[in-house]
Coordinates of C-alpha atoms in Angstrom, one line a residue:
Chain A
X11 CA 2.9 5.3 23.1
X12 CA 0.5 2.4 23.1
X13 CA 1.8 -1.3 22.0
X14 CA 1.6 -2.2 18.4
X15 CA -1.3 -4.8 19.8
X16 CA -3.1 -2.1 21.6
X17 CA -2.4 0.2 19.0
X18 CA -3.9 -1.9 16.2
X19 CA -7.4 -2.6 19.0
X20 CA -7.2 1.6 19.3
X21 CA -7.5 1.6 15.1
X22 CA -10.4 -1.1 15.2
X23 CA -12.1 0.4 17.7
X24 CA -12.1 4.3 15.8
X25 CA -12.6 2.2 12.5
X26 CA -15.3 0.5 13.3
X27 CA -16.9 -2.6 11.3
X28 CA -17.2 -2.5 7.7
X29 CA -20.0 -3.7 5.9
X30 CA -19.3 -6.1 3.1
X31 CA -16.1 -7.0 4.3
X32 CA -15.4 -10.3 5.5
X33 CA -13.0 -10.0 7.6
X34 CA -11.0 -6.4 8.4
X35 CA -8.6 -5.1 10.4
X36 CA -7.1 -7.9 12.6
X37 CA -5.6 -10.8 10.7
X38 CA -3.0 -11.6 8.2
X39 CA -5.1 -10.3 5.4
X40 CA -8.5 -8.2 5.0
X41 CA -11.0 -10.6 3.0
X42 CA -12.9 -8.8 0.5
X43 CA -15.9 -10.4 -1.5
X44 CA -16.2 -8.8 -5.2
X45 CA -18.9 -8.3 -6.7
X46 CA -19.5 -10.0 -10.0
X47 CA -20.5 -7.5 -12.3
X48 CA -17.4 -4.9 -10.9
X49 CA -14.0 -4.6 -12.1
X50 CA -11.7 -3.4 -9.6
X51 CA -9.7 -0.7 -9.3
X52 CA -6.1 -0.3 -7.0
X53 CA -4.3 2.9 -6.4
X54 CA -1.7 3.4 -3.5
X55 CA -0.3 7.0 -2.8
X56 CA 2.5 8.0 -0.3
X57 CA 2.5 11.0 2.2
X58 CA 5.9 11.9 3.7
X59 CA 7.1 13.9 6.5
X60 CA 9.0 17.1 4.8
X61 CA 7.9 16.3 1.1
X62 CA 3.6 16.2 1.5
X63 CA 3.6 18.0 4.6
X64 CA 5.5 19.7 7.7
X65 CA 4.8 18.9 11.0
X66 CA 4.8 22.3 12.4
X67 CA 2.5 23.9 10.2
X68 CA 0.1 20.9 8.9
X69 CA -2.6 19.9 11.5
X70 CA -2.6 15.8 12.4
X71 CA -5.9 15.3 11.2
X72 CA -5.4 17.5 8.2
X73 CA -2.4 14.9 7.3
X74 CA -4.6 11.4 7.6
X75 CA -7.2 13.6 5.4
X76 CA -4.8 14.3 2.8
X77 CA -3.5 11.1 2.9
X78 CA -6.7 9.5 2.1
X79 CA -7.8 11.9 0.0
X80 CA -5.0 11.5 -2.3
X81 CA -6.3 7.7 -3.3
X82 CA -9.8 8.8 -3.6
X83 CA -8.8 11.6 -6.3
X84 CA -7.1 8.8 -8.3
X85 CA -10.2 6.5 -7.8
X86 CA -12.3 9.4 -9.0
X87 CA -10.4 9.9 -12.1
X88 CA -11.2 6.1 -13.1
X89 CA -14.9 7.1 -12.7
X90 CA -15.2 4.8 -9.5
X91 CA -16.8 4.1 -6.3
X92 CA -14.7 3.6 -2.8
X93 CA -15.0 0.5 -2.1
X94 CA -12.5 0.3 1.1
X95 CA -8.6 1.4 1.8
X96 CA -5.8 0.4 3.9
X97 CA -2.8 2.4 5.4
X98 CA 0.6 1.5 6.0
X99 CA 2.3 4.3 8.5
X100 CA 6.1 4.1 9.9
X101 CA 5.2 6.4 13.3
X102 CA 8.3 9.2 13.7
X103 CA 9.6 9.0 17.4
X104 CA 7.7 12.9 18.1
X105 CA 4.4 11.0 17.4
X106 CA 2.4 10.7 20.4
X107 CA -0.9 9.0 21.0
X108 CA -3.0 12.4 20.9
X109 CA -1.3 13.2 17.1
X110 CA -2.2 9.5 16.2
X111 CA -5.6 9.9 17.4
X112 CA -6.0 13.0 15.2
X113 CA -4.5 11.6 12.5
X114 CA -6.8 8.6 12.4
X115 CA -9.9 11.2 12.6
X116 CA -9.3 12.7 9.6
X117 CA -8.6 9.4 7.9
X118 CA -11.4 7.7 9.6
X119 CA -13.6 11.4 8.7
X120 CA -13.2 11.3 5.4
X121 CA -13.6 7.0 4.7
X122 CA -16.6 7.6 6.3
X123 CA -18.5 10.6 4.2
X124 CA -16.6 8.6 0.8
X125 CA -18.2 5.2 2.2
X126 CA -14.5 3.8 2.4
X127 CA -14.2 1.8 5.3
X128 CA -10.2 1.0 6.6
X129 CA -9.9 -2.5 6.4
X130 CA -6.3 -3.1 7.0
X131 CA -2.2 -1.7 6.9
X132 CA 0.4 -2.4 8.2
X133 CA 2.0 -0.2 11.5
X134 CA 6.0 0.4 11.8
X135 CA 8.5 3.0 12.6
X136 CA 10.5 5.3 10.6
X137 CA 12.8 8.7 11.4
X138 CA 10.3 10.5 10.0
X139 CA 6.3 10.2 9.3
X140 CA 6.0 8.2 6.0
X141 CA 2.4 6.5 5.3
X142 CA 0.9 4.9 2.1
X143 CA -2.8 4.5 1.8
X144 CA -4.1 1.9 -0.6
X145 CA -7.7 2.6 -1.6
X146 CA -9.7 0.0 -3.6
X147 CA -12.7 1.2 -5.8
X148 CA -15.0 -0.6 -8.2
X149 CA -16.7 0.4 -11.6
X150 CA -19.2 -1.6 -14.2
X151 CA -17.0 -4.3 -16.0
X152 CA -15.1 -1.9 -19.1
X153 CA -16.5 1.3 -17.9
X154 CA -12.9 2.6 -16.0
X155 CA -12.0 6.2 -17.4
X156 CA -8.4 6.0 -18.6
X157 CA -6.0 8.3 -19.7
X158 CA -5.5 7.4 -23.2
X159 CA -8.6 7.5 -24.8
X160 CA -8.2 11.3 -26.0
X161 CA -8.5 12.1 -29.9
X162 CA -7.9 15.0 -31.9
X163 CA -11.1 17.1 -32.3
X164 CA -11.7 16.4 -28.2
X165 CA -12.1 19.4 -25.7
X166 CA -10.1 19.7 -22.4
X167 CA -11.6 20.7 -20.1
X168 CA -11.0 20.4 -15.8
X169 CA -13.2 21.2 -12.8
X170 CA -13.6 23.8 -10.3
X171 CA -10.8 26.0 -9.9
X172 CA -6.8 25.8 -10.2
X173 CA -4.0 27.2 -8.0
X174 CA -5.4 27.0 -4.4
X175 CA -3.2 24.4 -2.7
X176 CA -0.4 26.7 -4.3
X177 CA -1.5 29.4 -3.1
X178 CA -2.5 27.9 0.4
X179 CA 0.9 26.4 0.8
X180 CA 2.3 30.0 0.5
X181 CA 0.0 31.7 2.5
X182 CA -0.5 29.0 5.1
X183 CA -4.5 31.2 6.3
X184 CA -7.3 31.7 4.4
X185 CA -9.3 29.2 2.2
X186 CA -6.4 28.6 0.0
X187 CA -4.8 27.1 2.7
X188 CA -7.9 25.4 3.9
X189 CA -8.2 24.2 0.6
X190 CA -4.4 22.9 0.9
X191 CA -5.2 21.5 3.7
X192 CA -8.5 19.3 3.4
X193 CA -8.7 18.8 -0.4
X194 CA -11.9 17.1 -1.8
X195 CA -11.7 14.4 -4.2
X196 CA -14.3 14.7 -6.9
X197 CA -15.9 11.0 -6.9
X198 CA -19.2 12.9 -7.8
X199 CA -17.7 14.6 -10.5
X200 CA -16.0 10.9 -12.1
X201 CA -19.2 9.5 -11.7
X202 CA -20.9 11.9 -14.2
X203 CA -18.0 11.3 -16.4
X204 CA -18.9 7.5 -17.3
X205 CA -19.4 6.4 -20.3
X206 CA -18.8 9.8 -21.4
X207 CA -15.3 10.9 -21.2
X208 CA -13.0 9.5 -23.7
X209 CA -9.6 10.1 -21.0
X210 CA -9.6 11.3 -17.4
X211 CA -7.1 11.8 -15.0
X212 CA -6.9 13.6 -11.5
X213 CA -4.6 16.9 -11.0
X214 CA -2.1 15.6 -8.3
X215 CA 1.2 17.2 -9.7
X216 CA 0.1 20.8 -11.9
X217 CA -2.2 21.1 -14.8
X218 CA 0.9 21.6 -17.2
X219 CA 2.9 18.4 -16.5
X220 CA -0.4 16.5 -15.7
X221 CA -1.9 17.4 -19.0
X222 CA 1.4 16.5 -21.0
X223 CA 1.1 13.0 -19.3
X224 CA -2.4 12.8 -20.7
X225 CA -1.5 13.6 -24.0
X226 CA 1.7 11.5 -23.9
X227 CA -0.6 8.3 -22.7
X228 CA -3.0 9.6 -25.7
X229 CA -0.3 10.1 -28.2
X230 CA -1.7 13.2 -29.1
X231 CA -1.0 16.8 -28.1
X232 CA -3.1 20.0 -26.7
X233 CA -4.0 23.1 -27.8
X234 CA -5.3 26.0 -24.6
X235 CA -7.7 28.5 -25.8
X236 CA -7.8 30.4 -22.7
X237 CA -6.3 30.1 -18.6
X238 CA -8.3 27.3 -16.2
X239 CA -10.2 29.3 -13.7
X240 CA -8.2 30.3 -11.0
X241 CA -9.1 29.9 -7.2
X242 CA -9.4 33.2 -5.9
X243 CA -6.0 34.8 -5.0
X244 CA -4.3 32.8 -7.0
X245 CA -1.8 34.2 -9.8
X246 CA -1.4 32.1 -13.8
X247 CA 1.4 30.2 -12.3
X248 CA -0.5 29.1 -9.2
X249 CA -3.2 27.4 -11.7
X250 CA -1.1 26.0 -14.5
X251 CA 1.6 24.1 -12.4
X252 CA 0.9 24.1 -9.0
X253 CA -0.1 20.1 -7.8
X254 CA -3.0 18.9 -5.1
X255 CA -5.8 20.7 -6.6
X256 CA -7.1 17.0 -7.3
X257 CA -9.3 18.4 -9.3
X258 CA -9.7 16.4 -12.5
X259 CA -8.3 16.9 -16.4
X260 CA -10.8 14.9 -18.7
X261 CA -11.1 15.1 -22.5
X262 CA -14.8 14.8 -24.4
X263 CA -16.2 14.2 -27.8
X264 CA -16.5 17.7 -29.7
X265 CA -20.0 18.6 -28.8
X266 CA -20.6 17.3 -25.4
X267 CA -20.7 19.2 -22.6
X268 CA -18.8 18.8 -19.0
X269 CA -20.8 17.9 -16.1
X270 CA -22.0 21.7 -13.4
X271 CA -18.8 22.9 -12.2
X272 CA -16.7 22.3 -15.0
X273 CA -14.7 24.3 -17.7
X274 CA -14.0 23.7 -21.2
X275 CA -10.3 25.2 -21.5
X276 CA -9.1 23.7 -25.2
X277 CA -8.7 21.0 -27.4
X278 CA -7.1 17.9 -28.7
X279 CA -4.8 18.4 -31.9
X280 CA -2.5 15.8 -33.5
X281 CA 1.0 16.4 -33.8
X282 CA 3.9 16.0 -31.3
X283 CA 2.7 13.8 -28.2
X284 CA 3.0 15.4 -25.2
X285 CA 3.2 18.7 -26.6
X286 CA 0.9 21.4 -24.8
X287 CA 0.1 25.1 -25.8
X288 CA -1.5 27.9 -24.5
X289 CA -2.7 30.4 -27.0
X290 CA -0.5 29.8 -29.1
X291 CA 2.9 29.4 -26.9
X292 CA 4.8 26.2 -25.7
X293 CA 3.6 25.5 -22.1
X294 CA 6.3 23.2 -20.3
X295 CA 5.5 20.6 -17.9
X296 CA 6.3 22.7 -14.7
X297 CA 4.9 20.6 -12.4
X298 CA 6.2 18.5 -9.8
X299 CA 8.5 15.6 -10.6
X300 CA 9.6 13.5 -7.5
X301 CA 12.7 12.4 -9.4
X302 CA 13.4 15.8 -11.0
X303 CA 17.4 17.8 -10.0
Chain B
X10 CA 18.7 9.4 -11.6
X11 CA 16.1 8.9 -14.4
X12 CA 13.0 11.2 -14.4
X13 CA 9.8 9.9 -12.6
X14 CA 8.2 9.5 -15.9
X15 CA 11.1 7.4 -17.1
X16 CA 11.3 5.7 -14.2
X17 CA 8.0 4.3 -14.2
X18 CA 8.4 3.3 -18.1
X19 CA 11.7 1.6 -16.6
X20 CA 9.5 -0.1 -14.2
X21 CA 6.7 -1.2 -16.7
X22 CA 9.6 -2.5 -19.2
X23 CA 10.6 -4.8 -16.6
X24 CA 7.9 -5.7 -14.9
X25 CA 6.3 -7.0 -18.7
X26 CA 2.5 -7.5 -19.3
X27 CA 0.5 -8.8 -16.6
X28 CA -2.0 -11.5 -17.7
X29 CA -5.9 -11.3 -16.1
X30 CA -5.5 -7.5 -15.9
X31 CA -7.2 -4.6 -17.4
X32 CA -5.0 -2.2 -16.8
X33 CA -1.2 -2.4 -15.0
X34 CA 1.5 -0.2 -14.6
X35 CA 0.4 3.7 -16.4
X36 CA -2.9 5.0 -15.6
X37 CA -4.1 6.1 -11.6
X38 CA -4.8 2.9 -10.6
X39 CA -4.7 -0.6 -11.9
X40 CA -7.7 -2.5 -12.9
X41 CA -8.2 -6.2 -12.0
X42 CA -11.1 -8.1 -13.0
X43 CA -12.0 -10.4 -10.2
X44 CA -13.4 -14.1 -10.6
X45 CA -17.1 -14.6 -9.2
X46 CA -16.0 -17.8 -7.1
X47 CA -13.0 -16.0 -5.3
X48 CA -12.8 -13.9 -1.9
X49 CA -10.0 -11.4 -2.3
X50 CA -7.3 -11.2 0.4
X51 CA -5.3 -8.0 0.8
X52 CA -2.1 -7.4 3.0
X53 CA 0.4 -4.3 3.2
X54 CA 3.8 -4.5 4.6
X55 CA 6.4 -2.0 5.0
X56 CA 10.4 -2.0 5.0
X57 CA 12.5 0.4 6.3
X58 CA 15.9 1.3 6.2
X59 CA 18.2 0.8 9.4
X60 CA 14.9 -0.8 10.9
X61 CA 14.3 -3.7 7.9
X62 CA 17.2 -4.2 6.6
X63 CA 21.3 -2.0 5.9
X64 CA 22.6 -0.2 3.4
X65 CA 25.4 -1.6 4.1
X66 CA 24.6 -5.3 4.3
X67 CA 22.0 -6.2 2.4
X68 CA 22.0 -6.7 -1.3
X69 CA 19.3 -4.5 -3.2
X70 CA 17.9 -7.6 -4.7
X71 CA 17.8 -9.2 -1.1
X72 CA 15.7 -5.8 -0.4
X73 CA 13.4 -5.9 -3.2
X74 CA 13.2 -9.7 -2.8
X75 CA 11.8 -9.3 1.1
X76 CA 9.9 -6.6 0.5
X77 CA 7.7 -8.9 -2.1
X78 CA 7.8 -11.8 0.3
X79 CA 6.7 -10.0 3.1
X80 CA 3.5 -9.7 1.7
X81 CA 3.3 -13.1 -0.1
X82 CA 3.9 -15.2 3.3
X83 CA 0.7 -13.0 4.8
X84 CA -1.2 -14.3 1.7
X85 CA -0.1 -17.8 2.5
X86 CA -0.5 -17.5 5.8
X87 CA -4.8 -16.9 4.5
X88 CA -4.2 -20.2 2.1
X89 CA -4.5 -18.1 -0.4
X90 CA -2.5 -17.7 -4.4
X91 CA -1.1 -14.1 -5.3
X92 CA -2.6 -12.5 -7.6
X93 CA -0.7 -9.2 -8.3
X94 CA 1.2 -6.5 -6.2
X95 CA 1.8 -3.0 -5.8
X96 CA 4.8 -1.2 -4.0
X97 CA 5.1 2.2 -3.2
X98 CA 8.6 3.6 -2.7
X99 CA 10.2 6.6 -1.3
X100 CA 13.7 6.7 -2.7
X101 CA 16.6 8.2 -0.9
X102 CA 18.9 10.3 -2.1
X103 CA 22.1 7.7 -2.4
X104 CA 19.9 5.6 -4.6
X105 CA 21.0 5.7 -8.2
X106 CA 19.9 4.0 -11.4
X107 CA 21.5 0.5 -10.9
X108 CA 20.3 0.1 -7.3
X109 CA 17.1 0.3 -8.1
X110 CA 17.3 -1.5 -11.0
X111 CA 18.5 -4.6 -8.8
X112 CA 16.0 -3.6 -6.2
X113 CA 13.6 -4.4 -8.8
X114 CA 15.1 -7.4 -10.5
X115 CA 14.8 -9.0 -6.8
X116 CA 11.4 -7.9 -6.5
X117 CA 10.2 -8.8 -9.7
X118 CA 12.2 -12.5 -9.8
X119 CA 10.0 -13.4 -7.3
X120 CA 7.2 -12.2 -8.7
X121 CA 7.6 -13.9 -11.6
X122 CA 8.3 -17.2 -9.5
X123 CA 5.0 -17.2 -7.5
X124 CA 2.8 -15.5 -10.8
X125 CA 2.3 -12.0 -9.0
X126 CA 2.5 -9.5 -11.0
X127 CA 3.9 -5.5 -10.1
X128 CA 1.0 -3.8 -11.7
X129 CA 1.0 -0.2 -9.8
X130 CA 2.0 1.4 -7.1
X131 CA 3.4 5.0 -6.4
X132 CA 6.8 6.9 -6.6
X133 CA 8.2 9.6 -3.9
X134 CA 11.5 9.9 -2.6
X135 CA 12.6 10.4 1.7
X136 CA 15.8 10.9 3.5
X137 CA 15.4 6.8 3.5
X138 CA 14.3 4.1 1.6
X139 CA 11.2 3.2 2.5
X140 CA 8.6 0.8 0.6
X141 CA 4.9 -0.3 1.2
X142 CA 4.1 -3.4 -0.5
X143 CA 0.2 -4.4 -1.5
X144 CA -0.2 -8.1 -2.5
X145 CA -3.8 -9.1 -3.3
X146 CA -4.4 -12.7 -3.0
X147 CA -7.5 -15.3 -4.2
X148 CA -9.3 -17.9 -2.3
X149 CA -12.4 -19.6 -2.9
X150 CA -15.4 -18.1 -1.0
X151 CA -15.4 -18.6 2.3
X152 CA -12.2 -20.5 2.8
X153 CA -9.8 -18.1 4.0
X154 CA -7.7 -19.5 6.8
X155 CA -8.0 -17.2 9.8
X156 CA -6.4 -17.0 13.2
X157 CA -9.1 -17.0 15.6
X158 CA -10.4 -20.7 15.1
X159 CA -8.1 -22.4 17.5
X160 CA -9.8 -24.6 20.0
X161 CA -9.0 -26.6 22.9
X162 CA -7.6 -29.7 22.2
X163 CA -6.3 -28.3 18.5
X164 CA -2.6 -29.6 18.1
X165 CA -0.2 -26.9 17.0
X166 CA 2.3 -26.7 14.5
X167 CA 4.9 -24.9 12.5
X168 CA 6.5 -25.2 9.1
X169 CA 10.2 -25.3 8.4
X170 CA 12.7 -24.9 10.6
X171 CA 12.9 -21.4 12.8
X172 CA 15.7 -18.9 14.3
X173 CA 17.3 -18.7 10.4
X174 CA 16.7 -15.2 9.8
X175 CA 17.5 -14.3 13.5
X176 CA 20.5 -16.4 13.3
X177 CA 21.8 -14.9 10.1
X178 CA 21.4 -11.1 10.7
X179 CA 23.7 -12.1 13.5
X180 CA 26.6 -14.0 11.6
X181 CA 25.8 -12.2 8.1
X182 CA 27.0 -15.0 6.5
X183 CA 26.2 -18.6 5.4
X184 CA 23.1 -20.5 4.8
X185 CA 21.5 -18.9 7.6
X186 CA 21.9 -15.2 6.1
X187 CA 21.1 -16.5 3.3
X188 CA 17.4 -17.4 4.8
X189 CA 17.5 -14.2 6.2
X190 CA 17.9 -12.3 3.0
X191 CA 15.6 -14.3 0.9
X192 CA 12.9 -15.5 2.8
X193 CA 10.6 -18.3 1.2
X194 CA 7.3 -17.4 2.0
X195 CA 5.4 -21.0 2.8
X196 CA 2.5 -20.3 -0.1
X197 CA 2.5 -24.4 -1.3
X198 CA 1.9 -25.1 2.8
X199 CA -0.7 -22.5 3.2
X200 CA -2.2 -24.2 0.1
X201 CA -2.6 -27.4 1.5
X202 CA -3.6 -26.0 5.0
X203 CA -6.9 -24.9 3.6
X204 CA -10.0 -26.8 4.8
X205 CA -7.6 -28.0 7.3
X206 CA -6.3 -25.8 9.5
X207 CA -8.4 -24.2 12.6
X208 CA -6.2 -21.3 12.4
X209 CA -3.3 -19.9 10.6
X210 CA -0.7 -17.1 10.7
X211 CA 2.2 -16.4 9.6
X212 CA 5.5 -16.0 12.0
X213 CA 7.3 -12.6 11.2
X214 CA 7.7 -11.0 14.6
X215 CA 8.9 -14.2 16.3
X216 CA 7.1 -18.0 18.0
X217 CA 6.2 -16.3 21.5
X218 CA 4.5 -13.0 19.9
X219 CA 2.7 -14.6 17.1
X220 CA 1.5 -17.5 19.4
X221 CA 0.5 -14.9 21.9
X222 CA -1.1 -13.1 19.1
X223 CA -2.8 -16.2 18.0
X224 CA -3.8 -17.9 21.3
X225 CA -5.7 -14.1 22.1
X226 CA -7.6 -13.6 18.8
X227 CA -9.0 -17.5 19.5
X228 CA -9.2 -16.7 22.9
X229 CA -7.4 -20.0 24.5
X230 CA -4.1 -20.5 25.4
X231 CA -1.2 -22.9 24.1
X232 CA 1.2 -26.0 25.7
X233 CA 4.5 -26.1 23.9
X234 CA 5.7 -29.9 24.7
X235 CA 8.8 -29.3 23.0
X236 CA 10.4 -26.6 21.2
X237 CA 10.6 -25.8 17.7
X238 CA 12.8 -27.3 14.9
X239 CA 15.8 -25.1 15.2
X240 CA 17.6 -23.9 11.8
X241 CA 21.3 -25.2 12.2
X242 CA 23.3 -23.1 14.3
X243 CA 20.1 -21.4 16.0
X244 CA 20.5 -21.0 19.6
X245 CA 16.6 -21.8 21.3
X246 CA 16.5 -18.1 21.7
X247 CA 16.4 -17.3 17.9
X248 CA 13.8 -20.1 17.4
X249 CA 11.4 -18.9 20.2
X250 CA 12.1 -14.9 19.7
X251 CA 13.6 -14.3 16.5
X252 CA 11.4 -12.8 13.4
X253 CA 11.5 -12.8 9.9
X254 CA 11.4 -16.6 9.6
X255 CA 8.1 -16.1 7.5
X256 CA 7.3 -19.8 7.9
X257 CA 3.5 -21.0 8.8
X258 CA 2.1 -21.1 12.7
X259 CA -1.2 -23.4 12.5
X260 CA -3.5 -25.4 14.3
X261 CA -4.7 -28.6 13.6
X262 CA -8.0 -30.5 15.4
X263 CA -6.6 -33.4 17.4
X264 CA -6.0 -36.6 15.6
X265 CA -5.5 -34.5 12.0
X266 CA -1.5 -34.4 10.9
X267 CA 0.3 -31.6 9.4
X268 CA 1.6 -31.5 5.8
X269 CA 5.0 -32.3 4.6
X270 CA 7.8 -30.5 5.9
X271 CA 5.9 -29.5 9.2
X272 CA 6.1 -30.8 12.5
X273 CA 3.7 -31.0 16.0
X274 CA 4.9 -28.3 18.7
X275 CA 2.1 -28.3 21.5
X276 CA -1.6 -28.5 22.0
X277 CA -4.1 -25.8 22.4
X278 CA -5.7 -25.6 25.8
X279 CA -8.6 -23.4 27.6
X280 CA -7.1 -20.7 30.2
X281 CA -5.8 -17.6 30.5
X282 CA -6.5 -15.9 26.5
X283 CA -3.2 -15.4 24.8
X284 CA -1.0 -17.3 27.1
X285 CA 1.7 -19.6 26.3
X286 CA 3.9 -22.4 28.3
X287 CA 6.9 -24.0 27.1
X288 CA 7.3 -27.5 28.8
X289 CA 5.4 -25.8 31.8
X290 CA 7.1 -22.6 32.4
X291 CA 5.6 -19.1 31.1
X292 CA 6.9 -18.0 27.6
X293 CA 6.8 -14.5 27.5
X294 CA 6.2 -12.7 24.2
X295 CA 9.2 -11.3 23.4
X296 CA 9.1 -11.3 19.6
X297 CA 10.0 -7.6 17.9
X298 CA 6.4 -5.2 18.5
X299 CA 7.8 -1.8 16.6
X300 CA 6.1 0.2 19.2
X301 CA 7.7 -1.3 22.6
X302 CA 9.9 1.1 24.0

């Protein structure tokens, strides 16, 4: 294993120089010059050995891809553009430098077709793999999609299709698994939603819990006409509480329309908050909970 | 153990309303609305159980407390004022409800003290605690202290009084554990510093890495004439190796003098990049590198 020093010149090197930035990787902080007419928008998002991902069946640069990934979704569901990230990683005594490498090309893979350069982090060691990416976006000033804006009379509606990281995690071949394995944000998908949305949020932990946490935010609740399409392969329970689809959840005024590749799957109601149904019946919030027994 | 969704609503209860932001604590990321005269600063620092800080021996207020200060001393270290933070933490499974909620109340204590606000962050749990905190800082445009402006015939300096925190994880107890739990990070020196200092950084690892670290990104070497105000009770070993002291490592040009609370070290000299002499003989860097084996 390299030195930290040579470690953090290996990172540079593979990252190379960001425009806009003032200053990246290299000193205390990463310097960072706004622009006036943005607000900004900060998400962080952890990746553990053993919880995100195993080391024995999850490639290394499949890992620094999902670990990026994971802050773009939540950048996409704010309707923003990347603007840069930084990781923090705690290296597990079986890393090696070819593993690091990897991992760094699928970060580095990714930041680059997203237009997110890695500006910074911080490097440590831990038992087991643990890494946190911080991933800084931007949108017109007031124009962030939130989660809260929802109203009765709104349709639900999400994109693409549900269930494939499920699915993929079970099967471990196929495109489920691929799709478990390199998931992909949908920045172009939150762009489209600007200024037209009234709450948006990404699908991180299963459409059932994530939905009730919209509605919760909204104070309203959710009525399902019909089942979100399903990747293919993948069975009801896959769709409505398996997590990392990152595909987003958004809510629209009655008559608009979702942007290609989206599907209008119910509607708003008042009455309990929280409180989601699918035709008819009481849909709990399956999904996953970190803190959960 | 609370739910995550309570637990977050735990964490926004205490943390209270952040001024100057859109959004805080709720929604997938935060949203700050940046001044048009600043550059932003951002720094990430993680801590690690059994490699940061014991169970066993250190307080979960002293926890949360470092974990904050950690970043705050790389913001001073910039001359730079916090402006909010984010942590992400992986709780273990022996954490219950009141250690976190004093894991917090240190974290947030300080916080309050220095005006940077917890607005985000992200929840997970691991076999052991670990936490990534993000603490974006402010400076005016183009007046972010760096560390690779040293220049020969630059006087170097250091803040405080070092080999506390080294001192103190020794003895666990008296003033100097105390310094080692709850670190001051130096953000009223780093104030002053700027315009001032050639080049800044902060000393976490230890005097002989950070200097190294410093001397190679200015690419000159330094002259220790004496050694560094010891902490009482420091052997010269904990002032010239030992981490965590978080105070400031600067250089001034020649005849300039250092603020309050600061005192003159050595003089920056041409040579061999990153090298250091104390009093004439070779100081090897031997300050804490998390990847030396």
């Amino acid at each position: 294993m390299r030195s930290e020093s040579a470690l953090i010149e290996r990172i540079r090197a593979m990252a190379g120089r960001p425009q806009r930035m003032v200053m990246g990787i290299g000193d205390d902080c990463a310097i960072y010059r706004p622009s006036t007419k943005d607000d900004l928008l900060f998400t962080t998002d952890l990746l553990v050995e053993d919880v995100h991902f195993r080391r024995d069946s999850h490639p290394a640069d499949a890992v620094g891809h999902k670990a990026l990934a994971r802050g773009l979704s939540d950048i996409a569901a704010m309707g923003g553009t990347p603007k840069f990230c930084l990781l923090s990683l705690a290296a597990p005594p079986w890393m090696d430098d070819k593993w690091l490498d990897m991992f760094y090309r699928g970060l580095l893979r990714l930041a680059k077709k997203t237009d997110c350069p890695l500006v910074g982090g911080d490097l440590g060691h831990a038992e087991k793999l643990m890494c946190d990416i911080v991933v800084c976006g931007a949108v017109p000033r007031g124009k962030a999609l939130r989660r809260e804006g929802a109203r009765p009379g709104d349709s639900i509606w999400v994109s693409g299709r549900l269930g494939g990281s499920a699915l993929g995690l079970e099967k471990q071949q196929g495109p489920a698994w691929k799709s478990h394995l390199y998931p992909k944000p949908r920045l172009d998908i939150g762009l489209q939603l600007r200024g037209k949305a009234s709450a948006t949020m990404d699908l991180s932990d299963g459409l059932s819990i994530d939905l009730h946490r919209l509605c919760s935010a909204s104070g309203v609740s959710a009525e399902l006409d019909r089942e979100p399409p399903r990747f293919a392969g993948a069975a009801p329970e896959h769709a409505l509480h398996g997590g990392e689809d990152y595909e987003l959840l958004f809510t629209l005024r009655s008559a608009a329309v979702g942007p290609k590749g989206t599907t209008r799957i119910g509607a708003i109601t008042p009455g309990n908050p929280g409180a989601v149904h699918l035709k008819g019946e009481r849909l709990e919030p399956l999904g996953y909970d970190h803190f959960r027994k």
